[in-house]
Each structure stands twice: as C-alpha cells, then as structure tokens.
CSV table of C-alpha atoms in Angstrom, one decimal:
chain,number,residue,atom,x,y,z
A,30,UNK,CA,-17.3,3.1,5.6
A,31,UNK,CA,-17.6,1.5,1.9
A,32,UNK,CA,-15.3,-0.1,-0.4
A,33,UNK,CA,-15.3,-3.0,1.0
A,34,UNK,CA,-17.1,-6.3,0.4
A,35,UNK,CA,-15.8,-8.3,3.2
A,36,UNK,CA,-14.3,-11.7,1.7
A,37,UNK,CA,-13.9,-15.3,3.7
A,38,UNK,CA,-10.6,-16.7,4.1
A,39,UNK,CA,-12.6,-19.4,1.9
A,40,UNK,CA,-12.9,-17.4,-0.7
A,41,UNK,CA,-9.6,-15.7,-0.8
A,42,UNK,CA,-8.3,-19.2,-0.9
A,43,UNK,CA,-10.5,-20.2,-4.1
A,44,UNK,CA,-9.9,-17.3,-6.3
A,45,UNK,CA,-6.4,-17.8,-5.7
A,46,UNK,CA,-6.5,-21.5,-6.2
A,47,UNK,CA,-8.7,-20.3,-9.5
A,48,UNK,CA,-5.9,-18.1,-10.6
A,49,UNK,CA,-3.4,-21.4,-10.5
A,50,UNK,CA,-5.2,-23.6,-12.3
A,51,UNK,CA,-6.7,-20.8,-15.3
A,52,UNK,CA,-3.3,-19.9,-15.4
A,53,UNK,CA,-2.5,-22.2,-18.1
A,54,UNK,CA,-4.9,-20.3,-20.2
A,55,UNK,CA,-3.5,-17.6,-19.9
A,56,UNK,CA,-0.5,-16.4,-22.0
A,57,UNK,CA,2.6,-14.2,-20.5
A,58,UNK,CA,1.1,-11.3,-23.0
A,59,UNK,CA,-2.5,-11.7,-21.4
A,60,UNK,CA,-0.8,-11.8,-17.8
A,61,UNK,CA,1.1,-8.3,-18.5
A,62,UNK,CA,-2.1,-6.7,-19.9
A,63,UNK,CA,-3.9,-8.2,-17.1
A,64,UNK,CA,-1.5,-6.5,-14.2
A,65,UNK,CA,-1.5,-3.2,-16.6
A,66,UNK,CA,-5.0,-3.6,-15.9
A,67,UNK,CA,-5.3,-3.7,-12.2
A,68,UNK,CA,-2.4,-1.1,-11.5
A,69,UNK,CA,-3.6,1.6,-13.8
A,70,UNK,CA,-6.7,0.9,-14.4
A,71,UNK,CA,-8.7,-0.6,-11.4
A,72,UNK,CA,-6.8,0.1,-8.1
A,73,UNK,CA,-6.8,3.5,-9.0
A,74,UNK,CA,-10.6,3.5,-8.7
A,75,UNK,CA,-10.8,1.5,-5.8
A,76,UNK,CA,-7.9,4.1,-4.3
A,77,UNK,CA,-9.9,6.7,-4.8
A,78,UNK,CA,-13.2,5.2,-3.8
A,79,UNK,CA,-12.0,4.4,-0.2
A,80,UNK,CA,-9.8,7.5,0.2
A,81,UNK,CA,-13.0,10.1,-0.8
A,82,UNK,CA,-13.9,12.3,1.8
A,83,UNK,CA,-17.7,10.9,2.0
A,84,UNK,CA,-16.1,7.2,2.3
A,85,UNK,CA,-14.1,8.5,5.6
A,86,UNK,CA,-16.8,9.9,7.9
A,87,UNK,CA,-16.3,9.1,11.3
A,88,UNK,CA,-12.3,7.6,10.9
A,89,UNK,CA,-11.3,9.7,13.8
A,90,UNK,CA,-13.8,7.6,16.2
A,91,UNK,CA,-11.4,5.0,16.3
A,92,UNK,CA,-8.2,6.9,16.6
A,93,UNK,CA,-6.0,3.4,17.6
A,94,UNK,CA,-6.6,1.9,14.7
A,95,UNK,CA,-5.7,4.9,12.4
A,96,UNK,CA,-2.6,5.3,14.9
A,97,UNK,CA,-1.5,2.0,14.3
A,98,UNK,CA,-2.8,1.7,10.6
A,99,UNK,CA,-0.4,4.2,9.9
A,100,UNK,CA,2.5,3.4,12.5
A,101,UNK,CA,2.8,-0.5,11.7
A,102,UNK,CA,4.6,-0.1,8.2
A,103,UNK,CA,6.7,2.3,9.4
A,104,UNK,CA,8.0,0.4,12.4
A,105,UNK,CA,7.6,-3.0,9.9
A,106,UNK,CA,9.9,-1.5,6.7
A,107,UNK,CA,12.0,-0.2,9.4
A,108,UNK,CA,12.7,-3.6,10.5
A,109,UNK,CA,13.2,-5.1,7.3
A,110,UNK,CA,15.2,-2.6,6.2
A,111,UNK,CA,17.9,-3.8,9.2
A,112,UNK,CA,17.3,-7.3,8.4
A,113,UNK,CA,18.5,-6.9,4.9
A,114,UNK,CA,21.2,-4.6,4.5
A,115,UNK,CA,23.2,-7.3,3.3
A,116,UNK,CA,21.2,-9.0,0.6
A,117,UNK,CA,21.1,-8.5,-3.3
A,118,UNK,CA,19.5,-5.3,-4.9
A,119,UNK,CA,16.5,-6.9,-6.0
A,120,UNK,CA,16.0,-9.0,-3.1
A,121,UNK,CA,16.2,-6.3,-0.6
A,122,UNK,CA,13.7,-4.0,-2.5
A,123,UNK,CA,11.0,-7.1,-2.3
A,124,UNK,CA,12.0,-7.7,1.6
A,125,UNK,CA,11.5,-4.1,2.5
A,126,UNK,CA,8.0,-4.1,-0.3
A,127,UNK,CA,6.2,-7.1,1.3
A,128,UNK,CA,6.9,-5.8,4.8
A,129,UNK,CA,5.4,-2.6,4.5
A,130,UNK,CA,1.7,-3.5,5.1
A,131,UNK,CA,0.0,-6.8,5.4
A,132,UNK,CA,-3.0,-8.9,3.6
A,133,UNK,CA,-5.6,-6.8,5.2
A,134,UNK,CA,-8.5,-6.0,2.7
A,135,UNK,CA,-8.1,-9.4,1.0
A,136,UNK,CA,-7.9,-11.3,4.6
A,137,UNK,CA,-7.4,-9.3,7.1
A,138,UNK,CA,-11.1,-8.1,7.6
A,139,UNK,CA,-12.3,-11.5,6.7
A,140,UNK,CA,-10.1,-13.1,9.6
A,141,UNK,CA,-11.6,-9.9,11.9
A,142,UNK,CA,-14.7,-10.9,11.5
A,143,UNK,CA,-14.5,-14.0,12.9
A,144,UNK,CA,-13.2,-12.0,15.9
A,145,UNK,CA,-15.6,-9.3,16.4
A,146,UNK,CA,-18.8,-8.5,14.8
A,147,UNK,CA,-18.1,-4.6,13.8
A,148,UNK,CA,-15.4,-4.7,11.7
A,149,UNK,CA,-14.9,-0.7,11.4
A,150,UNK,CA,-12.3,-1.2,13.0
A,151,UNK,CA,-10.1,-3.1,10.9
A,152,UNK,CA,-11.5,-1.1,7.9
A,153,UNK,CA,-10.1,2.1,9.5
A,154,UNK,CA,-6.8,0.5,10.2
A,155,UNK,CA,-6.8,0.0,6.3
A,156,UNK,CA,-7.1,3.4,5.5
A,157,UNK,CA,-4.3,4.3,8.2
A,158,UNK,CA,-2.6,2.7,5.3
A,159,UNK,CA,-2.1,5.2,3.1
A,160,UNK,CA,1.1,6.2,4.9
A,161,UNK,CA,2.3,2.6,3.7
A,162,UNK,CA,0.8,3.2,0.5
A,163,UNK,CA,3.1,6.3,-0.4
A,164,UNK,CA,6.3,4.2,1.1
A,165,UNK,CA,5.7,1.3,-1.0
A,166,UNK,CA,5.4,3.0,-4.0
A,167,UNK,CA,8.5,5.0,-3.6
A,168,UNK,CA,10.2,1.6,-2.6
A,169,UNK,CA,9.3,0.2,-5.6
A,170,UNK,CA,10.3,3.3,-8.3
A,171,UNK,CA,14.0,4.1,-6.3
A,172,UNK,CA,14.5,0.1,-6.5
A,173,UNK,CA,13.4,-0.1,-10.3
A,174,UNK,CA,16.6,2.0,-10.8
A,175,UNK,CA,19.9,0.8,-11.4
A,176,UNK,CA,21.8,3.4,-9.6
A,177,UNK,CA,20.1,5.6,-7.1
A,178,UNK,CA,18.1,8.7,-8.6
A,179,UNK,CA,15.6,10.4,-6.3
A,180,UNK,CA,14.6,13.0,-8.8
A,181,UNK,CA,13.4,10.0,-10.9
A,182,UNK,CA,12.2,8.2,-8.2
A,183,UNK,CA,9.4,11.1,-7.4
A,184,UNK,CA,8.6,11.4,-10.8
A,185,UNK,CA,7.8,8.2,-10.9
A,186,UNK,CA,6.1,7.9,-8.0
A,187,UNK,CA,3.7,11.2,-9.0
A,188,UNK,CA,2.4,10.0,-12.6
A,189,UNK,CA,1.9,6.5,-10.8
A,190,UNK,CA,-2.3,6.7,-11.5
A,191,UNK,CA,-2.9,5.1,-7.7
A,192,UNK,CA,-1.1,8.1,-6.4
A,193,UNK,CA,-2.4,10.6,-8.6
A,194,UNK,CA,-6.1,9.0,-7.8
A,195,UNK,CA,-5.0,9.1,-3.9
A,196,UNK,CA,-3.9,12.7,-3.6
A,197,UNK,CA,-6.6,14.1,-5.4
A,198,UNK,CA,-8.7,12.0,-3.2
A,199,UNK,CA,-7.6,13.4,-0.2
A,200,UNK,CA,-7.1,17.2,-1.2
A,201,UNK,CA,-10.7,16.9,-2.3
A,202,UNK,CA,-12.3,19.9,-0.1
A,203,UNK,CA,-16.1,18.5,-0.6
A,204,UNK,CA,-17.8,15.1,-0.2
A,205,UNK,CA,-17.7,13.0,-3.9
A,206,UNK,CA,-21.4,12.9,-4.4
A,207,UNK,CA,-23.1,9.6,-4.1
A,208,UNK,CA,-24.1,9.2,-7.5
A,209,UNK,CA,-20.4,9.0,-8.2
A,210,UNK,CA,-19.6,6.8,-5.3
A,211,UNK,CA,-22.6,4.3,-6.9
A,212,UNK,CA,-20.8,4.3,-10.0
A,213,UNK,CA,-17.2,3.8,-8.7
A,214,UNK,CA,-18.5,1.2,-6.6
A,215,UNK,CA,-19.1,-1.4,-9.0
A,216,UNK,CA,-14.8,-1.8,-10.6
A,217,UNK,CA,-14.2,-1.1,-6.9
A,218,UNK,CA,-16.0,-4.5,-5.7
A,219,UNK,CA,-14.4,-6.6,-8.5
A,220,UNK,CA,-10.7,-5.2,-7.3
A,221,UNK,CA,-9.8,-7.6,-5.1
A,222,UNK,CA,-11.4,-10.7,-6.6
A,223,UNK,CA,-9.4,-10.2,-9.6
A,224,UNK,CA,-6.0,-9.1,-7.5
A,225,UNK,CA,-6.7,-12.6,-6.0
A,226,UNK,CA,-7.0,-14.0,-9.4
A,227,UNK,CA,-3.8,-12.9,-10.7
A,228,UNK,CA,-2.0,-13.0,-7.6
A,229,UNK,CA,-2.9,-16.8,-8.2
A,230,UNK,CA,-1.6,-17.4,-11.9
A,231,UNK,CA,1.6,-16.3,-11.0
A,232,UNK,CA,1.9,-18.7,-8.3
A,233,UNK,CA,4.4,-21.4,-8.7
A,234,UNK,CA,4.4,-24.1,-6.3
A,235,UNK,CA,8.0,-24.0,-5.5
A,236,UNK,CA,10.3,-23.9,-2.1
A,237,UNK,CA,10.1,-20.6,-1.1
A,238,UNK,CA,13.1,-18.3,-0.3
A,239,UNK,CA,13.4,-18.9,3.4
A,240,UNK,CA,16.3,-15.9,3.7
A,241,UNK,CA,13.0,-13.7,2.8
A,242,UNK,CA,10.6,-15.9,5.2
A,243,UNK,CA,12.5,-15.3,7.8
A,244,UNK,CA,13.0,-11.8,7.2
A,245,UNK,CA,9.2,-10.9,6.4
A,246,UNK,CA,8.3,-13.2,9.2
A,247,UNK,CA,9.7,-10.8,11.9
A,248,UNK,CA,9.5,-7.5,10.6
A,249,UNK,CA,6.0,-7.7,9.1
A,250,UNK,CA,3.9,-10.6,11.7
A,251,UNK,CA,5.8,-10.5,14.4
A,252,UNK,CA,7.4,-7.3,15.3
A,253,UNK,CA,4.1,-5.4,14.8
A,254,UNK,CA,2.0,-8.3,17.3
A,255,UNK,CA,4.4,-7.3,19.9
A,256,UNK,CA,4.3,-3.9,19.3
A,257,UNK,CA,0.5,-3.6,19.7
A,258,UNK,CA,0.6,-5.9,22.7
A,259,UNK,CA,3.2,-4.0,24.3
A,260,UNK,CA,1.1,-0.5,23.9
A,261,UNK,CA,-1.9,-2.2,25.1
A,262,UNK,CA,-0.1,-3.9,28.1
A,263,UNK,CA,0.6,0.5,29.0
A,264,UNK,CA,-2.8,1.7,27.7
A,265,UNK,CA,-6.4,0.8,26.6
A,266,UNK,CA,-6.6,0.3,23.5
A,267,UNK,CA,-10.3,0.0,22.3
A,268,UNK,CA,-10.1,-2.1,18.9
A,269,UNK,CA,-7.7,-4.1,20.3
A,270,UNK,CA,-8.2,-7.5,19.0
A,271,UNK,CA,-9.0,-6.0,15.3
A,272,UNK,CA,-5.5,-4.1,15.6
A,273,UNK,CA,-3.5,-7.6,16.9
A,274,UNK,CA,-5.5,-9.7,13.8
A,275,UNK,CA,-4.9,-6.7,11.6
A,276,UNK,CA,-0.8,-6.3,12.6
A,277,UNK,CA,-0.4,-9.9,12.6
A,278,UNK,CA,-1.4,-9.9,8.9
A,279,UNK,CA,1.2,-11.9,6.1
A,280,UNK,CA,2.2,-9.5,2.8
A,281,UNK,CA,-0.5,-7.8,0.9
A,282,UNK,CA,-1.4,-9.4,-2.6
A,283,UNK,CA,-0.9,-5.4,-4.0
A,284,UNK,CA,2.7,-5.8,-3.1
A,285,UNK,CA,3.3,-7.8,-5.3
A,286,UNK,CA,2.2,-6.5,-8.2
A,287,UNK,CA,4.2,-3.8,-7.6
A,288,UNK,CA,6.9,-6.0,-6.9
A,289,UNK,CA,5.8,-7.3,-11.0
A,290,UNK,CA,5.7,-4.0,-12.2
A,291,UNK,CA,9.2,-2.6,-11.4
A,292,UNK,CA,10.7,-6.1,-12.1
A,293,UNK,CA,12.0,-6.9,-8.9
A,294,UNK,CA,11.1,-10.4,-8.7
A,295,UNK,CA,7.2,-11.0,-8.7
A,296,UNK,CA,7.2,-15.0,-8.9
A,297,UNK,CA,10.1,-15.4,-5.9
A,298,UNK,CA,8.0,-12.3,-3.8
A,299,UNK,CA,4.8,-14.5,-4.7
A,300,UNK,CA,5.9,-17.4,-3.4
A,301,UNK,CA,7.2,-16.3,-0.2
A,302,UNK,CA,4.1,-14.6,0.1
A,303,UNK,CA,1.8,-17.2,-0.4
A,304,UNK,CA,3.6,-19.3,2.0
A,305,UNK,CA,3.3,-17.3,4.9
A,306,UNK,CA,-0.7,-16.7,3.7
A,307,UNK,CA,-0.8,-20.2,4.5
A,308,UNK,CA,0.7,-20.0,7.7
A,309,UNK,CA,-2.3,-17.9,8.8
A,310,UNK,CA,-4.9,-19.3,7.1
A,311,UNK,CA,-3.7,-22.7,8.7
A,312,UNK,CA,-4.0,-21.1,12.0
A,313,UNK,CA,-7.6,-19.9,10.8
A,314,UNK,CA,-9.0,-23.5,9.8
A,315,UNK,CA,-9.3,-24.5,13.4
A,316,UNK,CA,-11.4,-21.8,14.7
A,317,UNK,CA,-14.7,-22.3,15.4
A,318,UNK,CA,-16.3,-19.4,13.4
A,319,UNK,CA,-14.5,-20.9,10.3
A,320,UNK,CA,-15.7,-24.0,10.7
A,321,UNK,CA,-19.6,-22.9,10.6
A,322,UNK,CA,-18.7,-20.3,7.9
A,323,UNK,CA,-17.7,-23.0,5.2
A,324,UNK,CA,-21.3,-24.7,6.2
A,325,UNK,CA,-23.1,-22.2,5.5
A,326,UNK,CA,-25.0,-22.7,2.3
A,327,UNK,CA,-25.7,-19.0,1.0
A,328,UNK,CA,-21.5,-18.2,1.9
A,329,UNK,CA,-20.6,-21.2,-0.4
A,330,UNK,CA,-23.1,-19.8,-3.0
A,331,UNK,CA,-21.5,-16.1,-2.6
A,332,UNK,CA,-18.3,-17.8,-3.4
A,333,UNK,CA,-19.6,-20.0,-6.5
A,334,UNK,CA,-20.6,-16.9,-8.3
A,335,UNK,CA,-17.8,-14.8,-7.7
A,336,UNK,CA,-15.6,-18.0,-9.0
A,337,UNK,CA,-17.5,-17.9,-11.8
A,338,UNK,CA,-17.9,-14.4,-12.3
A,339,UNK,CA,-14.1,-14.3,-12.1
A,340,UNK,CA,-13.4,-17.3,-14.7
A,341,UNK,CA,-15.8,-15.7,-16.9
A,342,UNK,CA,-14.2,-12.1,-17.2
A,343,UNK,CA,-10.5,-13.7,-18.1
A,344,UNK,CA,-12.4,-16.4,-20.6
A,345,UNK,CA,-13.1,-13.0,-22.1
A,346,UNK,CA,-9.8,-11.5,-22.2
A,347,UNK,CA,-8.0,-14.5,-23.3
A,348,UNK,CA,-10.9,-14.7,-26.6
A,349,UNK,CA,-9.9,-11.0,-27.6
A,350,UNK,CA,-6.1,-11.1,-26.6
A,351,UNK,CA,-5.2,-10.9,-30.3
C-alpha cells in the first residue's frame, strides 16, 4: 500500500500548532485560495493516488478492516443523525459531517503504530473509507442548500474534483503505471502536512460547542469502540487492535474543510474538532512508545523539516497573494 507517509502524533500536533501561530500572516483572501487549493487541487491527487488499482493490491487480505472501514461511518452518521434531529440547519449538517469518519490518515496510523508494527491494517481500513467519502460529500452539498434539492445535490456532488478523481480511480480497468504513481506521489506526500496547516490557522482557541462534543463524542468515538468490541467479543477479528485505534479515532481534519467550503460553520466544527483531537492525543502522551518516539533524534529532525518545509511553502503564497 502507498500514499501514505505515516506521521507522529508529534508532528500532527506541530504543523497544527504552526498553522495557529502563521495564521496571522495569513489574510482571509490567502486562507480561501489556500482551502481552494487543497479541495480542488491536491486531495484530488492524493484521492486518486490511494484509490488506483496498483495502490490496492492485496486489500482483500484483511477483509475486517475493509468491513469495518466501510461499516463504521455508516453506523457513526447514523447515530449522529438521531442525536441531532433537533438542532439548527447548519449545526446538524456539521454533527452528521464530523461523525462520518475519524482522524485516521493524519493520526490514526500514527497512533496504530505505536500499537502494532504492520500498520496495513489501519491503511486498509482507510480505504474502507470511500463509502464515508461519498456520504460526506453528499452531506455537505444537500446541507449547502437552503431548501432541500437532490437533483442539485448530485450535481454537486459529481463535478466535486475528489469525486470525479475517485470514480475514475476505481472504474479504472488496468493498473496506473508506476511512472505515474512516482509522479503523483510527490503533491500526494505534502497533502496532509498542509491539511494540518490550514486545519491550524483556522483554529481559534475558544470554548467549544459542547451540544456538538457530546454528540460527536458518542456517535463517532464511542459507538464505533463498542461496536468493534462487541463483533470481536462473537468472532475473531484479525486486525483487531488497528480496527479499535482506528474506530476510536476523533473527526477527520478533511471534514472540515468541507465543512468551510459549503459554509456550514468551519471555525465552530474546528473547534470542536480540535478539542476532542486533544482528548486522544492526551491519552497518547502517557504511552510508552510516545514517550521514546519524541526522543528520538532523527523523528525530531523528520519533523523540523517538514515544519519548515511547510512555513516555507505559505511564506511563498503570502509574497505572490497580490
């Protein structure tokens, strides 16, 4: 499996922290250009890059984690969508958004790693994500409207350039060749560390809105624990422990963005979002594994340069904003 460069929670934290402090650099018109970026321009790559036939070789070898890849934000919008029948519009579309799938390429596989050794696993339960992928775009565009319109809605959720990258990804009847994958591979590496980024300059430290902790809380971290604990409780499950880290995960950063780009609410979604991050990565900090990590001179390094790599690129894009 490729795609993925396997980030510490160390790391996500400092290109987040990063994005909070360079974020008074940064203007609102460099902000918008800078999520334009990402949605249309980036994660369409990296969609397409983990979702070619050549990059999924050997998924059905670990057919729990692409069962409950794909059933997890099913069972977690499901939830949600109980949980907040009553609330606002707006508020309701970002409940049932950041509860579809959780934090997994960003920290998921980082936080597996300190589990297991082979995280396959918890890279396959990604791609069982593509189910959640189609949902939360659809969330998103029937939300964006004022009144309900589901002819507009799958417009919308066609011409998006993530889905368009994803379908022809997976109708493709032949392998991508590798020369292509090498090429793809380099905007695809940067994806995340720049999500991070952004994800961070939007941040506002701020009490979050505990009607949507609470809410998340269940239907995204703890519903899906149970669930995989029950099912494991009737039957073996093989990647178990990467499945319980991976179903236990907070909101993904990409939900947010989305969140951002049909105006629903990205600063109050960011916020709750961040603040249940912290609950896990405060659960993290006292394990061993991240303990010896963060002393480990060549990780530190890894995360120096990809600090600076990152401050570098938007140093850049705030010189030629005009």
């Amino acid at each position: 499996m490729k795609g993925f460069d396997i980030m510490s929670p160390l790391e996500v934290v400092l290109l987040i922290v990063a994005g909070f402090v360079g974020k008074r650099f940064l203007s609102s018109r460099v902000e918008w250009g800078l999520r334009k970026f990402i949605n249309y321009v980036l994660f369409p790559i990296f969609t397409f890059y983990n979702l070619a036939p050549q990059t999924l070789s050997g998924i059905w070898g670990m057919r729990d984690a692409v069962l409950f890849g794909s059933l997890v934000p099913v069972v977690a919008v499901s939830i949600a969508y109980l949980l907040s029948r009553n609330l606002e519009r707006n508020v309701k579309a970002s409940v049932l958004m950041l509860s579809v799938f959780g934090n997994s390429g960003a920290l998921g596989i980082p936080m597996t790693s300190l589990f297991v050794e082979d995280t396959t696993a918890a890279v396959i339960f990604l791609q069982g994500h593509r189910v959640g992928f189609f949902l939360l775009v659809f969330i998103g565009a029937y939300y964006a409207h004022e009144k309900p319109d589901l002819k507009a809605t799958a417009k919308d959720v066609i011409l998006f350039p993530p889905v368009i990258a994803a379908i022809v990804a997976i109708l493709l009847p032949f392998n991508v060749p590798g020369s292509i994958l090498n090429v793809l591979s380099y905007p695809t590496s940067v994806t995340l560390p720049i999500m991070l980024f952004y994800f961070g300059s939007r941040l506002k430290i701020s009490k979050p809105d505990f009607d949507m902790v609470w809410r998340i809380g269940i239907s995204k971290m703890i519903v899906p624990t149970a669930l995989v604990l029950l099912v494991s409780l009737l039957v073996d499950l093989p990647s178990r422990t990467t499945i319980l880290v991976e179903a236990s995960m907070p909101p993904a950063i990409l939900a947010n963005l989305l969140i951002g780009e049909y105006g629903l609410g990205e600063k109050r979604s960011v916020s709750v979002t961040m603040f249940l991050t912290v609950i896990s990565i405060s659960i993290l900090v006292f394990t061993p594994g991240f303990v010896i990590e963060i002393n480990t001179i060549k990780h530190l390094l890894s995360v120096f340069f990809k600090v600076i790599f990152i401050g570098l690129f938007f140093n850049t894009t705030i010189l030629f904003k005009n």
